[in-house]
Every structure is written in structure tokens, then in C-alpha cells.
GROMACS .gro file of N, CA and C in nm:
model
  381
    1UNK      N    1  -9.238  15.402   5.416
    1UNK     CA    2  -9.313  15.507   5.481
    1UNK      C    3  -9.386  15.589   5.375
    2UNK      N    4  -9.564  15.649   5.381
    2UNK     CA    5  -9.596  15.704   5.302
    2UNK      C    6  -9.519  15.817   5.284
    3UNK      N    7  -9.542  15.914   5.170
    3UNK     CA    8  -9.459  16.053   5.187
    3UNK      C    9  -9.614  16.150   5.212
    4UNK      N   10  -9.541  16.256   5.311
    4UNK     CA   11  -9.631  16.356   5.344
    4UNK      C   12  -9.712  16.448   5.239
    5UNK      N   13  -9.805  16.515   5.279
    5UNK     CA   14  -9.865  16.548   5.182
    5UNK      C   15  -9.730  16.704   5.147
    6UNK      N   16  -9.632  16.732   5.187
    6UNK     CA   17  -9.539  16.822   5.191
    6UNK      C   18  -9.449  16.785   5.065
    7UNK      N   19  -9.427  16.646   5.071
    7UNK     CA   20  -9.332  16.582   4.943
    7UNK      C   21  -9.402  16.559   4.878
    8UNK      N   22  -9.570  16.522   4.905
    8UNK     CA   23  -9.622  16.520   4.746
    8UNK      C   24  -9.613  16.691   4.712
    9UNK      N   25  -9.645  16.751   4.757
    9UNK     CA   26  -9.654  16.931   4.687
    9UNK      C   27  -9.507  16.948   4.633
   10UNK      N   28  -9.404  16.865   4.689
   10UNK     CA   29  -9.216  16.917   4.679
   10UNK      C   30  -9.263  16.866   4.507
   11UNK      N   31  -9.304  16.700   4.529
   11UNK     CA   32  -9.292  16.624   4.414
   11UNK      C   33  -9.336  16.721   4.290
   12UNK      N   34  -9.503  16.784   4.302
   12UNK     CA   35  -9.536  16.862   4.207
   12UNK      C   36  -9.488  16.951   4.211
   13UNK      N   37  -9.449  17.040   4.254
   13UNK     CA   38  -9.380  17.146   4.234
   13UNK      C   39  -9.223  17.109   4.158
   14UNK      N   40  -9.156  17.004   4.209
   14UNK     CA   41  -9.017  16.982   4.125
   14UNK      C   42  -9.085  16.990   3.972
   15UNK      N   43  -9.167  16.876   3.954
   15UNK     CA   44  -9.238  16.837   3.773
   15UNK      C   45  -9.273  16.953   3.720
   16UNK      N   46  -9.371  17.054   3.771
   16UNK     CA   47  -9.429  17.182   3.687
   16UNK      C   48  -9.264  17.266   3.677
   17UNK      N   49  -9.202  17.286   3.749
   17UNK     CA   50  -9.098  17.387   3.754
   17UNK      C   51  -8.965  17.317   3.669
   18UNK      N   52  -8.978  17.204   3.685
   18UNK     CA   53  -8.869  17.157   3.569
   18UNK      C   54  -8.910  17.170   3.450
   19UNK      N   55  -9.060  17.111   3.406
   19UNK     CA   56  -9.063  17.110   3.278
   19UNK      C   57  -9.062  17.259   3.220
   20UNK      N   58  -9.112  17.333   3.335
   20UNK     CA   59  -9.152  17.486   3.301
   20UNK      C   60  -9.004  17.522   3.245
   21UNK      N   61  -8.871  17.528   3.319
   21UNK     CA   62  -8.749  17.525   3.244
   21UNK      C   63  -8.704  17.491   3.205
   22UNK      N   64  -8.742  17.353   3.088
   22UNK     CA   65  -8.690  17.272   2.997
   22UNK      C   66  -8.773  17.361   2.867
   23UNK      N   67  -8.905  17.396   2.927
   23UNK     CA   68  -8.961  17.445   2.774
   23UNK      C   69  -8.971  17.632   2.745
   24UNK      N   70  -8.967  17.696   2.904
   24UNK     CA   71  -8.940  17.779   2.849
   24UNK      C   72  -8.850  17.886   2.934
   25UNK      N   73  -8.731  17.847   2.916
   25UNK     CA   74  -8.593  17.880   3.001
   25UNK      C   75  -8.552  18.036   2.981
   26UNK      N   76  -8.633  18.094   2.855
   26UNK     CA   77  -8.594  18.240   2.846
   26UNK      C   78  -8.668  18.323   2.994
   27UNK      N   79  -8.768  18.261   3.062
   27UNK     CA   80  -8.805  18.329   3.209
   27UNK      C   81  -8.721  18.328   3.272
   28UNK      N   82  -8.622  18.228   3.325
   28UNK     CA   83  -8.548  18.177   3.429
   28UNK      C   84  -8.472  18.276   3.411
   29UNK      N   85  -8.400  18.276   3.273
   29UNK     CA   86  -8.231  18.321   3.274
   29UNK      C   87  -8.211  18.441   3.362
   30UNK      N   88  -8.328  18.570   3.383
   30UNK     CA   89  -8.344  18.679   3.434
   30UNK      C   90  -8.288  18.667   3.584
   31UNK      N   91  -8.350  18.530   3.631
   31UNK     CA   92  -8.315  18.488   3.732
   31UNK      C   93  -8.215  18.470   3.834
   32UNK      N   94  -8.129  18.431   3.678
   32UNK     CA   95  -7.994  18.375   3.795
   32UNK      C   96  -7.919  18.485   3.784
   33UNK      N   97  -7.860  18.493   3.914
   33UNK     CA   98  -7.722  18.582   3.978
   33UNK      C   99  -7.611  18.586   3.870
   34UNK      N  100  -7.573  18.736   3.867
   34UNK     CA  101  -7.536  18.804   3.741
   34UNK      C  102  -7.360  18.723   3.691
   35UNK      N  103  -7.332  18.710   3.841
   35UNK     CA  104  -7.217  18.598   3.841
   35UNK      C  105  -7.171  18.485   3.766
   36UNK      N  106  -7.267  18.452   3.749
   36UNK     CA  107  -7.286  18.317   3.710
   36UNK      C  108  -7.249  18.303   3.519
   37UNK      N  109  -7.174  18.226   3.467
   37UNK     CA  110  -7.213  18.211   3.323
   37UNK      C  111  -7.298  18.106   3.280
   38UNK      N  112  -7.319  18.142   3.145
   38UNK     CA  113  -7.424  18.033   3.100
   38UNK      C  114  -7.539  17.995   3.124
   39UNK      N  115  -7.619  18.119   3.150
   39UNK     CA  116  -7.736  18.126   3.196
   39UNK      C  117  -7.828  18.014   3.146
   40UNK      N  118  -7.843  17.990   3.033
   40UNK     CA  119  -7.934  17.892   2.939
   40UNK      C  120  -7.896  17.744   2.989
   41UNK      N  121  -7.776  17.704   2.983
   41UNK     CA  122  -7.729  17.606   3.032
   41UNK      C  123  -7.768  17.571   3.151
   42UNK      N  124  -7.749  17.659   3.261
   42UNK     CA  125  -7.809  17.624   3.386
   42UNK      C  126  -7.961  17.615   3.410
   43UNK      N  127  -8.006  17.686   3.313
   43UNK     CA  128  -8.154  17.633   3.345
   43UNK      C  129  -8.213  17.556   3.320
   44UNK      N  130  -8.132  17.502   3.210
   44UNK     CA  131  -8.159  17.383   3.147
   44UNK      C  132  -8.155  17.255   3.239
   45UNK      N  133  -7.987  17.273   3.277
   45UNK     CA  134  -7.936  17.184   3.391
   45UNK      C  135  -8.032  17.178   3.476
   46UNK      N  136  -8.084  17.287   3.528
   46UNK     CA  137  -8.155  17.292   3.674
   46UNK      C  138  -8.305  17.232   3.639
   47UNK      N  139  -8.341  17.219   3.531
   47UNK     CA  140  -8.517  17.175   3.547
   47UNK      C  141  -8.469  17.014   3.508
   48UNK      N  142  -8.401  16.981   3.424
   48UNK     CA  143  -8.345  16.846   3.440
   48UNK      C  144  -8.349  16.778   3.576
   49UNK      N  145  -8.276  16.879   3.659
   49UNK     CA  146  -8.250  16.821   3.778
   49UNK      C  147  -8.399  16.813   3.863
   50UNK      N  148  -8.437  16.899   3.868
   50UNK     CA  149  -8.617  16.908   3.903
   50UNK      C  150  -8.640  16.780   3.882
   51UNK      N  151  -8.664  16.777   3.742
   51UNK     CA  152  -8.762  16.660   3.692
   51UNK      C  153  -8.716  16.533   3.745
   52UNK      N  154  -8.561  16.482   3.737
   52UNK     CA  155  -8.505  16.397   3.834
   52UNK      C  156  -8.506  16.411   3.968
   53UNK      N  157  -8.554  16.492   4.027
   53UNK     CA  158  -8.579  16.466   4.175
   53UNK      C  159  -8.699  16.456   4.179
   54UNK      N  160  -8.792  16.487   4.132
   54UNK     CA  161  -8.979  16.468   4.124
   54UNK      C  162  -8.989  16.306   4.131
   55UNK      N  163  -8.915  16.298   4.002
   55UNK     CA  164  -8.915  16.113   4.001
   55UNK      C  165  -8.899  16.079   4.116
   56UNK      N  166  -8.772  16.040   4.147
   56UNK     CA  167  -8.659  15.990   4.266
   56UNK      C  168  -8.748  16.028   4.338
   57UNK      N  169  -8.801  16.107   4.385
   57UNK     CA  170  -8.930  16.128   4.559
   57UNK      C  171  -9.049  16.064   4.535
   58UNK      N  172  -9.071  16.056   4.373
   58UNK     CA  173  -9.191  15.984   4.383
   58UNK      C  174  -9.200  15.793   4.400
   59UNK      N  175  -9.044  15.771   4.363
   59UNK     CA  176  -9.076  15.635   4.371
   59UNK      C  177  -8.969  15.560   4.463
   60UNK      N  178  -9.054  15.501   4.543
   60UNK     CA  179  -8.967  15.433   4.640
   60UNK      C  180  -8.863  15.383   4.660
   61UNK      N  181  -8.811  15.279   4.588
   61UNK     CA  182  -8.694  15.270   4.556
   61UNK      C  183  -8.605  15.341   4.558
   62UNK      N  184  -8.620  15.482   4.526
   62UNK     CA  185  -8.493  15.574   4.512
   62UNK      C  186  -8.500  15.660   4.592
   63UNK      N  187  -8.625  15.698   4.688
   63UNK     CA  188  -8.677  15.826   4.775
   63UNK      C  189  -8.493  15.813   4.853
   64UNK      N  190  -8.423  15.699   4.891
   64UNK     CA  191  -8.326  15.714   4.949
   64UNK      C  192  -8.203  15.824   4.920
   65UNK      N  193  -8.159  15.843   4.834
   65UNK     CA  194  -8.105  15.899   4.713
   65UNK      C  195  -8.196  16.011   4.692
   66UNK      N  196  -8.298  16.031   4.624
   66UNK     CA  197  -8.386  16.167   4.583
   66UNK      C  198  -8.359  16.249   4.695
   67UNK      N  199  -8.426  16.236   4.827
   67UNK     CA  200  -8.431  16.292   4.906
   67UNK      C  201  -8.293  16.415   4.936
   68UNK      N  202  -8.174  16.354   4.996
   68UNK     CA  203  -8.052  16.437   5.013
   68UNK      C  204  -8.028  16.489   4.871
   69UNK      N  205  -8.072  16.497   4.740
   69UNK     CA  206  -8.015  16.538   4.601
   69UNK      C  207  -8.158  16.601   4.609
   70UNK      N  208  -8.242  16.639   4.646
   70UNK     CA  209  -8.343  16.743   4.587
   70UNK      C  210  -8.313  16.846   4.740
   71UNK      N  211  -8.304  16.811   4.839
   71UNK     CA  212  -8.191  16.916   4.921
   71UNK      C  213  -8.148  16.971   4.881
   72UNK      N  214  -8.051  16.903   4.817
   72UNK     CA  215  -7.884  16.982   4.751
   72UNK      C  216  -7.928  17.091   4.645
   73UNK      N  217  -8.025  17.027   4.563
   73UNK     CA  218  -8.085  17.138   4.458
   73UNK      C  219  -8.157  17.251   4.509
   74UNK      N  220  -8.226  17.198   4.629
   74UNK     CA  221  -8.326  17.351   4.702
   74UNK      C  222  -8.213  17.454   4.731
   75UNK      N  223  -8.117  17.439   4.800
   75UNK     CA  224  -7.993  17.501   4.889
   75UNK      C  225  -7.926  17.492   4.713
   76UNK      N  226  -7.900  17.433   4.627
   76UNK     CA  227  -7.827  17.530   4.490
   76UNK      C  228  -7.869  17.653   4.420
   77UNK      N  229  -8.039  17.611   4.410
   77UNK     CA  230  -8.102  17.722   4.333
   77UNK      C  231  -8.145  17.844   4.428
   78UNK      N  232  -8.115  17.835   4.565
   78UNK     CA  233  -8.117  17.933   4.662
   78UNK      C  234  -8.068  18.101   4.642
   79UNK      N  235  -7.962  18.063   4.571
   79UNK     CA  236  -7.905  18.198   4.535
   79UNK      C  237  -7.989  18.287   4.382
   80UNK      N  238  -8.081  18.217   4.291
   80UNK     CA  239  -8.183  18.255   4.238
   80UNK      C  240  -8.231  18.286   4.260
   81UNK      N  241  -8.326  18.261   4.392
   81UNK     CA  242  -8.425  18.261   4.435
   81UNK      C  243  -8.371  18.439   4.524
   82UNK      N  244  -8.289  18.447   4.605
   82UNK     CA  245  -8.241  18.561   4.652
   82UNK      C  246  -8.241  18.656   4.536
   83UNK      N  247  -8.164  18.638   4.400
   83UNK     CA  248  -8.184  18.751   4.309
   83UNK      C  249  -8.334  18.797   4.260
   84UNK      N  250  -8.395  18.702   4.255
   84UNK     CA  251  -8.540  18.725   4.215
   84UNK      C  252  -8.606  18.819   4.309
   85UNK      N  253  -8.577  18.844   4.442
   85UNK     CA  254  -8.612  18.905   4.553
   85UNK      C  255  -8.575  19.065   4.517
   86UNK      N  256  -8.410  19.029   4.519
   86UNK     CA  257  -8.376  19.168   4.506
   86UNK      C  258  -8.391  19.217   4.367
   87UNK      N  259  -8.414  19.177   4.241
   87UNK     CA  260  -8.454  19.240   4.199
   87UNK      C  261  -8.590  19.308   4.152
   88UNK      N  262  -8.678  19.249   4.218
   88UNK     CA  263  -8.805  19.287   4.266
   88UNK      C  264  -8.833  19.394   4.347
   89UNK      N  265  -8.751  19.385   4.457
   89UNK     CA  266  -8.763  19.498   4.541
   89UNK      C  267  -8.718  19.623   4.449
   90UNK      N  268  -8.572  19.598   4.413
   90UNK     CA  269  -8.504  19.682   4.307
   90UNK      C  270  -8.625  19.742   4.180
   91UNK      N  271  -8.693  19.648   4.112
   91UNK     CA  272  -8.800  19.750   4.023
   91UNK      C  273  -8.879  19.813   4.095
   92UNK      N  274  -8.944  19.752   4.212
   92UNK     CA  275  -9.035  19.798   4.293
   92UNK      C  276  -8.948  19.980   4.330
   93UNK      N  277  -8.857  19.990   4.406
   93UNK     CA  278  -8.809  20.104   4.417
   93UNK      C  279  -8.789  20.207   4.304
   94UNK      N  280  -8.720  20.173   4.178
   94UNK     CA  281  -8.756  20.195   4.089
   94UNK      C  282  -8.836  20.291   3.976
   95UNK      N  283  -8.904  20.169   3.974
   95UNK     CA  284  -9.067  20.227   3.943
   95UNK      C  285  -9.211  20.223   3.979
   96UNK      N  286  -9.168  20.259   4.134
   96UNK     CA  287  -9.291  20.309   4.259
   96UNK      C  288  -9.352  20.151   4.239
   97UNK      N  289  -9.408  20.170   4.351
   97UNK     CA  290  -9.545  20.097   4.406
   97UNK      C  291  -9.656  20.100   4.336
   98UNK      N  292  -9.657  19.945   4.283
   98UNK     CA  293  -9.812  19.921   4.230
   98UNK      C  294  -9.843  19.774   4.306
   99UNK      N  295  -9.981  19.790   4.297
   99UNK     CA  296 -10.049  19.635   4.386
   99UNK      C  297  -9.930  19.471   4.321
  100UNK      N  298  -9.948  19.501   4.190
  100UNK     CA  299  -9.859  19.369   4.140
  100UNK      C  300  -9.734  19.406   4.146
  101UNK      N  301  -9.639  19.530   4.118
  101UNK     CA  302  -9.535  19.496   4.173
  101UNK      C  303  -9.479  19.488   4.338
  102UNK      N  304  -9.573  19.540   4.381
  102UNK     CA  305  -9.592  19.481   4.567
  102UNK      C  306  -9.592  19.304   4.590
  103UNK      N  307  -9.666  19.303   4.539
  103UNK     CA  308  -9.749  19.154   4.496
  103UNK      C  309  -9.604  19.059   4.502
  104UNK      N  310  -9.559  19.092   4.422
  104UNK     CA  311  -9.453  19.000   4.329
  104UNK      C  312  -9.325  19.018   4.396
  105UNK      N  313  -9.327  19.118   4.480
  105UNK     CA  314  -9.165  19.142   4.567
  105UNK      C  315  -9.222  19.070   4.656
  106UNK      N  316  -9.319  19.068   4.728
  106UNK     CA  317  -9.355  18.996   4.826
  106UNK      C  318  -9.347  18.873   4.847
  107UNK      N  319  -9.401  18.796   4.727
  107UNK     CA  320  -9.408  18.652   4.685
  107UNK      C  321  -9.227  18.596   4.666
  108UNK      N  322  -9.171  18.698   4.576
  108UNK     CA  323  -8.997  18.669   4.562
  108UNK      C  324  -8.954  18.655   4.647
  109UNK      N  325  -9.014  18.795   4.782
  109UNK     CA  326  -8.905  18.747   4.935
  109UNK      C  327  -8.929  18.626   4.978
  110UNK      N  328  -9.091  18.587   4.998
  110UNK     CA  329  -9.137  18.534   5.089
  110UNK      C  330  -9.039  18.343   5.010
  111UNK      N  331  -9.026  18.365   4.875
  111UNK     CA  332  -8.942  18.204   4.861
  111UNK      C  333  -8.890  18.191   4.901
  112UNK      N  334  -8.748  18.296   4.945
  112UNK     CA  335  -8.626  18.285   5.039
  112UNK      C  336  -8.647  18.193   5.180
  113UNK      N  337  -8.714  18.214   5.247
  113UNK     CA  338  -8.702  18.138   5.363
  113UNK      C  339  -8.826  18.035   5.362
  114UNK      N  340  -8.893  18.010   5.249
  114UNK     CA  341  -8.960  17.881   5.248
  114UNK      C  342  -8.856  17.783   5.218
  115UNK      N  343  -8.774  17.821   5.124
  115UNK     CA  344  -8.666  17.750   5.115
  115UNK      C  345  -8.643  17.635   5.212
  116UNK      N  346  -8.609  17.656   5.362
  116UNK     CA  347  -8.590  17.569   5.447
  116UNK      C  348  -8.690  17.494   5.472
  117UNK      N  349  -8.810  17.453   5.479
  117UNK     CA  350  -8.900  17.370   5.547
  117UNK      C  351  -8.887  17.279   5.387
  118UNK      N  352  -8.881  17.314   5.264
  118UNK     CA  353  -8.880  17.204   5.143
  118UNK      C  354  -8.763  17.158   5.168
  119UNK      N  355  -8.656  17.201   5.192
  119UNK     CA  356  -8.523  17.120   5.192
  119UNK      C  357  -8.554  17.044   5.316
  120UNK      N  358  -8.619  17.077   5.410
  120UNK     CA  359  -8.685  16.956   5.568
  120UNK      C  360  -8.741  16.827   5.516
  121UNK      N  361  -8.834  16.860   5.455
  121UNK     CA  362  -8.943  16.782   5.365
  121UNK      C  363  -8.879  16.676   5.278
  122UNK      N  364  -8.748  16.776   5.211
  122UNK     CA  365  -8.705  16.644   5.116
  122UNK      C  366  -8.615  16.537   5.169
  123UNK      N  367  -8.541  16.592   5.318
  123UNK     CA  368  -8.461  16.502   5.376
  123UNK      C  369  -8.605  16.391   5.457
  124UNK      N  370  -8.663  16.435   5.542
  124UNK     CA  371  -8.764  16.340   5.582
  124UNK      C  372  -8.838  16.248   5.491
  125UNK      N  373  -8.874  16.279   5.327
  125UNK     CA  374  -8.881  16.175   5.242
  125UNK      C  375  -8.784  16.112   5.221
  126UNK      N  376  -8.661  16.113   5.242
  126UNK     CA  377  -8.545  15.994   5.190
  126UNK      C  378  -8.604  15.844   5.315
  127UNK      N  379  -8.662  15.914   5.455
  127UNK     CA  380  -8.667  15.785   5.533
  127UNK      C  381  -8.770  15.693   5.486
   0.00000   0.00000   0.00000
């Protein structure tokens, strides 16, 4: 089955965002939930994993497999994606309202619940 033009955007988006945290992981670390140890490590881990699911969706053979494992990664890095929110809102409150930090809380929330239609996308490419 071709893949939608949804898994090709998943596909590019896994490749730019992995390599983006293989080369420059000091952005990310801000990222992850304060919980967590080993910030460097995981980002490392996590664009690895990107870049292996970009593949795996892009090539047939494996879309079987890619598909449910770039899921699993949308729904892992989920809880990032939530801190990035709140702490956006958090500077935004902060230090008042400006167009880009509006901008940028906006864009942080709005990943949270895109979340679900890419994790849709990547299960419908495994068929």
C-alpha cells in the first residue's frame, strides 16, 4: 500500500528531528521532564530512535514493524512535549506577553494533541 502523504510528513519529520538531536542535543535536554535522569542520553537515544523509525516507514519491508515502534516513540516522547508546553506558558506568565513568546506557547500546546493523529498515521502505515 502507498503511504499517505501524512507518513511521508511523519517520515520527514522523524529524519530532520532525529538528526536535529543527534547533532545538537543541548536544545532538547531543556525539554525533558525534570524527572527524568540523563538528559543527554535520552536525547541521544530518542533521535536514534527517530532516525530508525524514518527508515522503517520509509521502506517497505519493515513499514510492518516501523509503524507500531514509531507509535510507541510518539506516545514516549509525549511527556516532553507536555513540558515544553508548560514551560512556555510558565515563561510566558513570567515574563509577560510578547508576540513570540505567545507564538511559541501556542505552537508547544498546540504539539500536545497533534500528538494523536501522527501516532494514527504511523499505525495505518504499518498496513
Amino acid at each position: 500500500m502507498p503511504l499517505s502523504l501524512v507518513a511521508k510528513g511523519l517520515i520527514g519529520a522523524f529524519a530532520v528531528s532525529g538528526a536535529l538531536h543527534l547533532v545538537k542535543p543541548q536544545v532538547f535536554e531543556p525539554t525533558m521532564p525534570r524527572a527524568l535522569p540523563k538528559h543527554r542520553e535520552l536525547v541521544l537515544a530518542s533521535g536514534a530512535a527517530e532516525l530508525l523509525c524514518a527508515a522503517g516507514l520509509a521502506i517497505p519491508a519493515t513499514r510492518k514493524l516501523a509503524g507500531p515502534a514509531s507509535a510507541a516513540l510518539l506516545v514516549a516522547v509525549l511527556p516532553a512535549n507536555v513540558q515544553m508546553a508548560v514551560d512556555a506558558v510558565e515563561r510566558l506568565n513570567r515574563r509577560g506577553p510578547t508576540p513570540k513568546r505567545v507564538g511559541w506557547a501556542l505552537a508547544y500546546a498546540a504539539r500536545v494533541p497533534l500528538q494523536w493523529p501522527l501516532i494514527r498515521a504511523a499505525l495505518r502505515a504499518a498496513r
